[in-house]
Amino acid sequence: METQRQTFLSRLFGARETGLVLIILALFLIMTFASPHFLTWTNMRAMTMAFSVEAIVVVGMTILLISGGIDLSVGSVTALAMVVAGLLFLNGMDPWLASLIAILVCAGVGAIMGFFVTYVGLHHFIVSLAAMVIARGLCLLGTGGRPLGLFELPENFKWIGIGSIGVIPVAIIIFVLFVAVFDFLLRRTTAFRLVYYTGSNEKAAAYSGIRTKRVIFLTTVLCSTLCGVAGIIYMARFGSAQPTFGVGMELNVIAAAVIGGASLSGGKGTILGAILGAILLSLVSSSLALLNVSVYWQDIIRGSILLAAVTFDHYLVKRQAMGGRA
């Protein structure tokens, strides 16, 4: 019994998620004393709203990273969803139908990227970089580089972006549902376990009968689809479609996933860890803003956190490889 308790504790305190929780709690404690405005409902709500919708994209990116891929186009594809839905709405289409079409367009972008990765044989990095530029160009072309004012969006549609159930914003509820569903699927379902097998060793997974190309294709489509969902919620929240929205989002999303334990080499990561990474980054940004730190320093600090997380991940991968050879 004692041995089982020690094993449980060693797992608990050795987990990346536990370390992140402790860091978040420590930062919460420090900021509570550092700023009287930190631990207020207004700030907590604003901070949660700031990362909740982007965290939906983090879910897709985490699953894609586990499969061994990466997507640099998430910010541009999110903006594309806003622009497509906004243009369709301004031309008389029902906003819900316009949103569905926009999400399908984003899924189509993911399918095109998946095709070039799995069947043409190009690297995810290059394909998604090209998709990032093309999607952003389409946004600017479709809007003439100007934001689309969507002031006539119906209230029942804007509800998903700015509405609340009780005191809890609807956007946060949607975010929690996505996290809960995909965390369960990754942990408990056979189909999503194939993502881990593919990312750990694609060749070995293929030899064992797993259709690895299909897994990579579908995870690429899923990531772009979730970008579409996030874009629609952003459109409902802001009441506009901004062609320049999401610039730099890929940095935040990848950083959150890697900080949470996802490996750029594939085969590792959890949804819970990635969300904790997103919470940590949001907490850092909010804390720096409350302490009147320049926004330019915020970018430097976020980039440094990403570099530290990737370095740590590289160290762990190298250490495991050396242990395997031993």
Short mmCIF file of C-alpha atoms in Angstrom, two decimals:
data_model
loop_
_atom_site.label_atom_id
_atom_site.label_comp_id
_atom_site.label_asym_id
_atom_site.label_seq_id
_atom_site.Cartn_x
_atom_site.Cartn_y
_atom_site.Cartn_z
CA MET A 1 0.00 0.00 0.00
CA GLU A 2 2.83 2.36 0.93
CA THR A 3 4.61 1.55 -2.34
CA GLN A 4 1.45 2.31 -4.32
CA ARG A 5 1.09 5.65 -2.52
CA GLN A 6 4.70 6.57 -3.30
CA THR A 7 4.24 5.59 -6.95
CA PHE A 8 1.13 7.76 -7.20
CA LEU A 9 2.90 10.73 -5.60
CA SER A 10 5.94 10.36 -7.83
CA ARG A 11 3.68 10.34 -10.89
CA LEU A 12 1.72 13.31 -9.63
CA PHE A 13 4.66 15.53 -8.79
CA GLY A 14 6.66 14.37 -11.80
CA ALA A 15 3.95 15.36 -14.25
CA ARG A 16 4.39 18.51 -16.36
CA GLU A 17 0.82 19.52 -15.51
CA THR A 18 1.56 19.53 -11.80
CA GLY A 19 4.60 21.76 -12.26
CA LEU A 20 2.54 24.20 -14.32
CA VAL A 21 -0.21 24.30 -11.70
CA LEU A 22 2.36 25.12 -9.01
CA ILE A 23 3.90 27.88 -11.16
CA ILE A 24 0.45 29.35 -11.91
CA LEU A 25 -0.50 29.29 -8.22
CA ALA A 26 2.81 30.94 -7.26
CA LEU A 27 2.31 33.67 -9.87
CA PHE A 28 -1.26 34.18 -8.66
CA LEU A 29 0.00 34.62 -5.11
CA ILE A 30 2.74 37.06 -6.13
CA MET A 31 0.40 39.18 -8.27
CA THR A 32 -2.24 39.29 -5.54
CA PHE A 33 0.22 41.25 -3.42
CA ALA A 34 1.85 43.11 -6.33
CA SER A 35 -1.34 44.65 -7.74
CA PRO A 36 -4.66 45.43 -6.03
CA HIS A 37 -6.41 45.10 -9.41
CA PHE A 38 -5.24 41.56 -10.13
CA LEU A 39 -7.59 39.46 -8.01
CA THR A 40 -10.78 41.19 -9.11
CA TRP A 41 -13.71 39.72 -11.01
CA THR A 42 -13.21 42.21 -13.85
CA ASN A 43 -9.57 41.23 -14.36
CA MET A 44 -10.22 37.49 -13.93
CA ARG A 45 -13.03 37.64 -16.50
CA ALA A 46 -10.95 39.67 -18.95
CA MET A 47 -7.96 37.35 -18.56
CA THR A 48 -10.08 34.23 -19.06
CA MET A 49 -11.83 35.70 -22.09
CA ALA A 50 -8.43 36.66 -23.52
CA PHE A 51 -7.21 33.08 -23.77
CA SER A 52 -10.39 30.98 -23.90
CA VAL A 53 -11.13 31.31 -27.63
CA GLU A 54 -7.47 31.08 -28.64
CA ALA A 55 -7.26 27.97 -26.46
CA ILE A 56 -9.66 26.24 -28.87
CA VAL A 57 -6.91 26.64 -31.48
CA VAL A 58 -4.41 25.35 -28.91
CA VAL A 59 -6.44 22.11 -28.72
CA GLY A 60 -6.08 21.57 -32.48
CA MET A 61 -2.40 22.50 -32.48
CA THR A 62 -1.66 20.10 -29.60
CA ILE A 63 -3.25 17.16 -31.40
CA LEU A 64 -1.34 18.06 -34.58
CA LEU A 65 1.96 18.33 -32.69
CA ILE A 66 1.36 14.93 -31.09
CA SER A 67 0.93 13.44 -34.57
CA GLY A 68 4.29 14.93 -35.57
CA GLY A 69 3.04 17.96 -37.50
CA ILE A 70 2.94 21.71 -36.96
CA ASP A 71 0.80 24.52 -38.34
CA LEU A 72 2.06 28.09 -38.76
CA SER A 73 -1.12 29.22 -40.53
CA VAL A 74 -3.48 29.17 -37.54
CA GLY A 75 -3.69 32.95 -37.20
CA SER A 76 -4.31 33.52 -40.90
CA VAL A 77 -6.89 30.72 -41.11
CA THR A 78 -8.71 32.13 -38.08
CA ALA A 79 -8.86 35.51 -39.82
CA LEU A 80 -10.01 33.80 -43.03
CA ALA A 81 -13.00 32.33 -41.19
CA MET A 82 -13.96 35.81 -39.98
CA VAL A 83 -13.60 37.34 -43.45
CA VAL A 84 -15.48 34.60 -45.32
CA ALA A 85 -18.38 34.60 -42.85
CA GLY A 86 -18.40 38.41 -42.74
CA LEU A 87 -18.51 38.80 -46.53
CA LEU A 88 -21.28 36.22 -46.86
CA PHE A 89 -23.31 37.92 -44.14
CA LEU A 90 -22.90 41.34 -45.75
CA ASN A 91 -24.20 39.82 -48.99
CA GLY A 92 -27.43 38.74 -47.31
CA MET A 93 -26.69 35.24 -46.01
CA ASP A 94 -27.88 34.05 -42.61
CA PRO A 95 -24.92 34.42 -40.18
CA TRP A 96 -25.20 30.84 -38.92
CA LEU A 97 -25.09 29.43 -42.45
CA ALA A 98 -22.29 31.84 -43.36
CA SER A 99 -20.36 30.65 -40.31
CA LEU A 100 -20.82 27.00 -41.25
CA ILE A 101 -19.52 27.68 -44.77
CA ALA A 102 -16.56 29.62 -43.34
CA ILE A 103 -15.65 26.71 -41.04
CA LEU A 104 -15.89 24.32 -44.01
CA VAL A 105 -13.58 26.63 -45.98
CA CYS A 106 -11.07 26.43 -43.12
CA ALA A 107 -11.41 22.64 -43.11
CA GLY A 108 -10.73 22.77 -46.85
CA VAL A 109 -7.53 24.73 -46.21
CA GLY A 110 -6.50 22.00 -43.77
CA ALA A 111 -7.33 19.33 -46.34
CA ILE A 112 -5.16 21.05 -48.95
CA MET A 113 -2.27 21.27 -46.48
CA GLY A 114 -2.81 17.64 -45.49
CA PHE A 115 -2.69 16.59 -49.14
CA PHE A 116 0.63 18.32 -49.76
CA VAL A 117 2.10 16.87 -46.57
CA THR A 118 0.90 13.28 -46.87
CA TYR A 119 0.70 12.65 -50.62
CA VAL A 120 3.16 15.13 -52.15
CA GLY A 121 5.61 14.59 -49.28
CA LEU A 122 6.34 18.18 -48.27
CA HIS A 123 7.12 19.15 -44.68
CA HIS A 124 4.37 20.58 -42.49
CA PHE A 125 6.50 23.64 -41.77
CA ILE A 126 6.82 24.67 -45.43
CA VAL A 127 3.23 23.85 -46.35
CA SER A 128 1.74 25.71 -43.40
CA LEU A 129 4.06 28.67 -43.99
CA ALA A 130 2.77 28.91 -47.56
CA ALA A 131 -0.83 28.52 -46.32
CA MET A 132 -0.25 31.29 -43.79
CA VAL A 133 0.79 33.73 -46.51
CA ILE A 134 -1.94 32.66 -48.97
CA ALA A 135 -4.75 32.79 -46.39
CA ARG A 136 -3.62 36.23 -45.21
CA GLY A 137 -3.47 37.41 -48.81
CA LEU A 138 -7.03 36.17 -49.41
CA CYS A 139 -8.19 38.07 -46.31
CA LEU A 140 -6.63 41.30 -47.53
CA LEU A 141 -7.86 40.76 -51.09
CA GLY A 142 -11.43 40.08 -50.00
CA THR A 143 -11.66 43.12 -47.73
CA GLY A 144 -9.38 45.55 -49.50
CA GLY A 145 -7.28 45.56 -46.35
CA ARG A 146 -10.07 47.17 -44.30
CA PRO A 147 -12.05 45.67 -41.39
CA LEU A 148 -15.62 44.64 -42.17
CA GLY A 149 -18.15 46.28 -39.86
CA LEU A 150 -20.83 43.71 -38.97
CA PHE A 151 -23.04 45.99 -36.89
CA GLU A 152 -26.26 44.27 -38.00
CA LEU A 153 -25.34 40.83 -36.66
CA PRO A 154 -28.40 39.51 -34.78
CA GLU A 155 -28.24 39.37 -30.99
CA ASN A 156 -28.70 35.58 -30.91
CA PHE A 157 -25.54 35.21 -32.99
CA LYS A 158 -23.46 37.72 -31.01
CA TRP A 159 -24.50 35.79 -27.89
CA ILE A 160 -21.81 33.15 -28.55
CA GLY A 161 -19.16 35.85 -28.35
CA ILE A 162 -20.42 38.27 -25.71
CA GLY A 163 -23.32 36.49 -24.00
CA SER A 164 -23.32 34.83 -20.60
CA ILE A 165 -25.12 32.03 -18.82
CA GLY A 166 -25.44 33.39 -15.31
CA VAL A 167 -22.07 35.03 -14.64
CA ILE A 168 -20.11 32.71 -16.94
CA PRO A 169 -19.44 33.94 -20.52
CA VAL A 170 -20.68 31.63 -23.26
CA ALA A 171 -17.26 31.71 -24.96
CA ILE A 172 -15.70 30.20 -21.84
CA ILE A 173 -18.37 27.49 -21.69
CA ILE A 174 -17.70 26.60 -25.35
CA PHE A 175 -13.97 26.50 -24.63
CA VAL A 176 -14.47 24.17 -21.64
CA LEU A 177 -16.66 21.84 -23.71
CA PHE A 178 -14.03 21.58 -26.47
CA VAL A 179 -11.28 20.92 -23.95
CA ALA A 180 -13.31 18.29 -22.10
CA VAL A 181 -14.34 16.45 -25.27
CA PHE A 182 -10.91 16.33 -26.92
CA ASP A 183 -9.08 15.58 -23.68
CA PHE A 184 -11.40 12.61 -23.19
CA LEU A 185 -10.94 11.46 -26.80
CA LEU A 186 -7.14 11.62 -26.56
CA ARG A 187 -7.02 9.77 -23.26
CA ARG A 188 -9.76 7.19 -23.71
CA THR A 189 -10.45 6.36 -27.36
CA THR A 190 -8.54 3.97 -29.58
CA ALA A 191 -8.87 6.18 -32.66
CA PHE A 192 -7.12 9.11 -31.02
CA ARG A 193 -4.44 6.89 -29.50
CA LEU A 194 -3.31 6.33 -33.08
CA VAL A 195 -2.22 9.97 -33.06
CA TYR A 196 0.35 9.17 -30.34
CA TYR A 197 1.59 6.06 -32.14
CA THR A 198 1.99 7.98 -35.41
CA GLY A 199 3.86 10.85 -33.78
CA SER A 200 6.14 8.59 -31.73
CA ASN A 201 7.42 6.60 -34.70
CA GLU A 202 5.63 7.02 -38.00
CA LYS A 203 7.47 4.21 -39.78
CA ALA A 204 6.93 1.70 -36.98
CA ALA A 205 3.27 2.72 -36.78
CA ALA A 206 2.89 2.19 -40.54
CA TYR A 207 4.53 -1.24 -40.34
CA SER A 208 2.08 -2.20 -37.58
CA GLY A 209 -0.85 -1.47 -39.87
CA ILE A 210 -1.76 2.08 -38.84
CA ARG A 211 -2.72 4.32 -41.75
CA THR A 212 -0.34 7.07 -40.70
CA LYS A 213 -0.99 9.30 -43.72
CA ARG A 214 -4.66 9.30 -42.88
CA VAL A 215 -3.94 10.18 -39.25
CA ILE A 216 -1.70 13.11 -40.23
CA PHE A 217 -4.20 14.29 -42.84
CA LEU A 218 -7.11 14.26 -40.40
CA THR A 219 -5.20 16.00 -37.60
CA THR A 220 -4.20 18.74 -40.05
CA VAL A 221 -7.84 19.19 -41.10
CA LEU A 222 -8.96 19.19 -37.46
CA CYS A 223 -6.51 21.95 -36.51
CA SER A 224 -7.72 24.21 -39.34
CA THR A 225 -11.36 23.43 -38.54
CA LEU A 226 -10.90 24.51 -34.92
CA CYS A 227 -9.29 27.71 -36.22
CA GLY A 228 -12.53 28.27 -38.12
CA VAL A 229 -14.61 27.76 -34.98
CA ALA A 230 -12.42 30.22 -33.06
CA GLY A 231 -12.70 32.76 -35.90
CA ILE A 232 -16.49 32.67 -35.78
CA ILE A 233 -16.55 33.23 -32.02
CA TYR A 234 -14.12 36.13 -32.42
CA MET A 235 -16.35 37.62 -35.14
CA ALA A 236 -19.40 37.38 -32.87
CA ARG A 237 -17.42 38.90 -30.00
CA PHE A 238 -15.99 41.89 -31.88
CA GLY A 239 -18.85 42.46 -34.33
CA SER A 240 -16.37 42.76 -37.17
CA ALA A 241 -14.09 40.77 -39.46
CA GLN A 242 -10.51 41.97 -39.38
CA PRO A 243 -8.20 40.79 -42.19
CA THR A 244 -5.11 41.39 -40.06
CA PHE A 245 -6.45 39.51 -37.04
CA GLY A 246 -4.34 36.69 -35.59
CA VAL A 247 -0.90 37.96 -36.60
CA GLY A 248 1.51 36.20 -34.25
CA MET A 249 -1.14 33.80 -32.94
CA GLU A 250 0.96 30.83 -34.02
CA LEU A 251 3.64 31.85 -31.50
CA ASN A 252 1.18 31.87 -28.59
CA VAL A 253 -0.50 28.64 -29.64
CA ILE A 254 2.70 26.66 -30.21
CA ALA A 255 4.22 28.08 -27.03
CA ALA A 256 1.18 27.03 -24.97
CA ALA A 257 1.27 23.50 -26.36
CA VAL A 258 5.03 23.06 -25.88
CA ILE A 259 4.99 24.58 -22.39
CA GLY A 260 2.22 22.11 -21.58
CA GLY A 261 4.34 19.14 -22.58
CA ALA A 262 3.75 18.65 -26.31
CA SER A 263 6.92 17.78 -28.19
CA LEU A 264 7.96 19.27 -31.52
CA SER A 265 9.25 15.79 -32.29
CA GLY A 266 5.75 14.33 -31.91
CA GLY A 267 4.31 11.54 -29.80
CA LYS A 268 3.88 13.52 -26.58
CA GLY A 269 1.43 15.98 -25.10
CA THR A 270 -1.94 16.38 -23.42
CA ILE A 271 -4.83 18.78 -23.87
CA LEU A 272 -4.84 19.59 -20.16
CA GLY A 273 -1.14 20.46 -20.21
CA ALA A 274 -1.54 22.69 -23.27
CA ILE A 275 -4.44 24.57 -21.67
CA LEU A 276 -2.37 25.10 -18.53
CA GLY A 277 0.34 26.48 -20.82
CA ALA A 278 -2.20 28.87 -22.35
CA ILE A 279 -3.34 29.93 -18.87
CA LEU A 280 0.26 30.58 -17.84
CA LEU A 281 0.95 32.74 -20.90
CA SER A 282 -2.28 34.69 -20.38
CA LEU A 283 -1.40 35.15 -16.72
CA VAL A 284 2.06 36.42 -17.62
CA SER A 285 0.62 38.90 -20.16
CA SER A 286 -2.01 40.14 -17.71
CA SER A 287 0.56 40.50 -14.93
CA LEU A 288 2.97 42.46 -17.12
CA ALA A 289 0.16 44.77 -18.25
CA LEU A 290 -0.92 45.43 -14.65
CA LEU A 291 2.69 46.19 -13.74
CA ASN A 292 2.88 48.68 -16.63
CA VAL A 293 5.56 46.73 -18.48
CA SER A 294 5.96 47.84 -22.10
CA VAL A 295 4.13 45.73 -24.67
CA TYR A 296 7.46 45.31 -26.50
CA TRP A 297 8.95 43.66 -23.43
CA GLN A 298 5.91 41.37 -23.31
CA ASP A 299 6.78 40.01 -26.76
CA ILE A 300 10.39 39.48 -25.71
CA ILE A 301 9.32 37.64 -22.57
CA ARG A 302 6.82 35.42 -24.44
CA GLY A 303 9.47 34.53 -27.00
CA SER A 304 11.95 33.75 -24.23
CA ILE A 305 9.42 31.47 -22.53
CA LEU A 306 8.90 29.61 -25.81
CA LEU A 307 12.65 29.24 -26.34
CA ALA A 308 13.09 27.92 -22.80
CA ALA A 309 10.23 25.42 -23.25
CA VAL A 310 11.58 24.13 -26.58
CA THR A 311 15.09 23.86 -25.12
CA PHE A 312 13.75 21.87 -22.18
CA ASP A 313 11.79 19.60 -24.54
CA HIS A 314 14.92 19.06 -26.67
CA TYR A 315 16.88 18.14 -23.55
CA LEU A 316 14.25 15.59 -22.52
CA VAL A 317 14.13 14.02 -26.00
CA LYS A 318 17.93 13.82 -26.15
CA ARG A 319 18.06 12.31 -22.67
CA GLN A 320 15.47 9.68 -23.56
CA ALA A 321 17.34 8.82 -26.76
CA MET A 322 20.58 8.34 -24.81
CA GLY A 323 18.74 6.20 -22.27
CA GLY A 324 17.32 4.06 -25.06
CA ARG A 325 20.78 3.43 -26.52
CA ALA A 326 22.11 2.55 -23.08
#
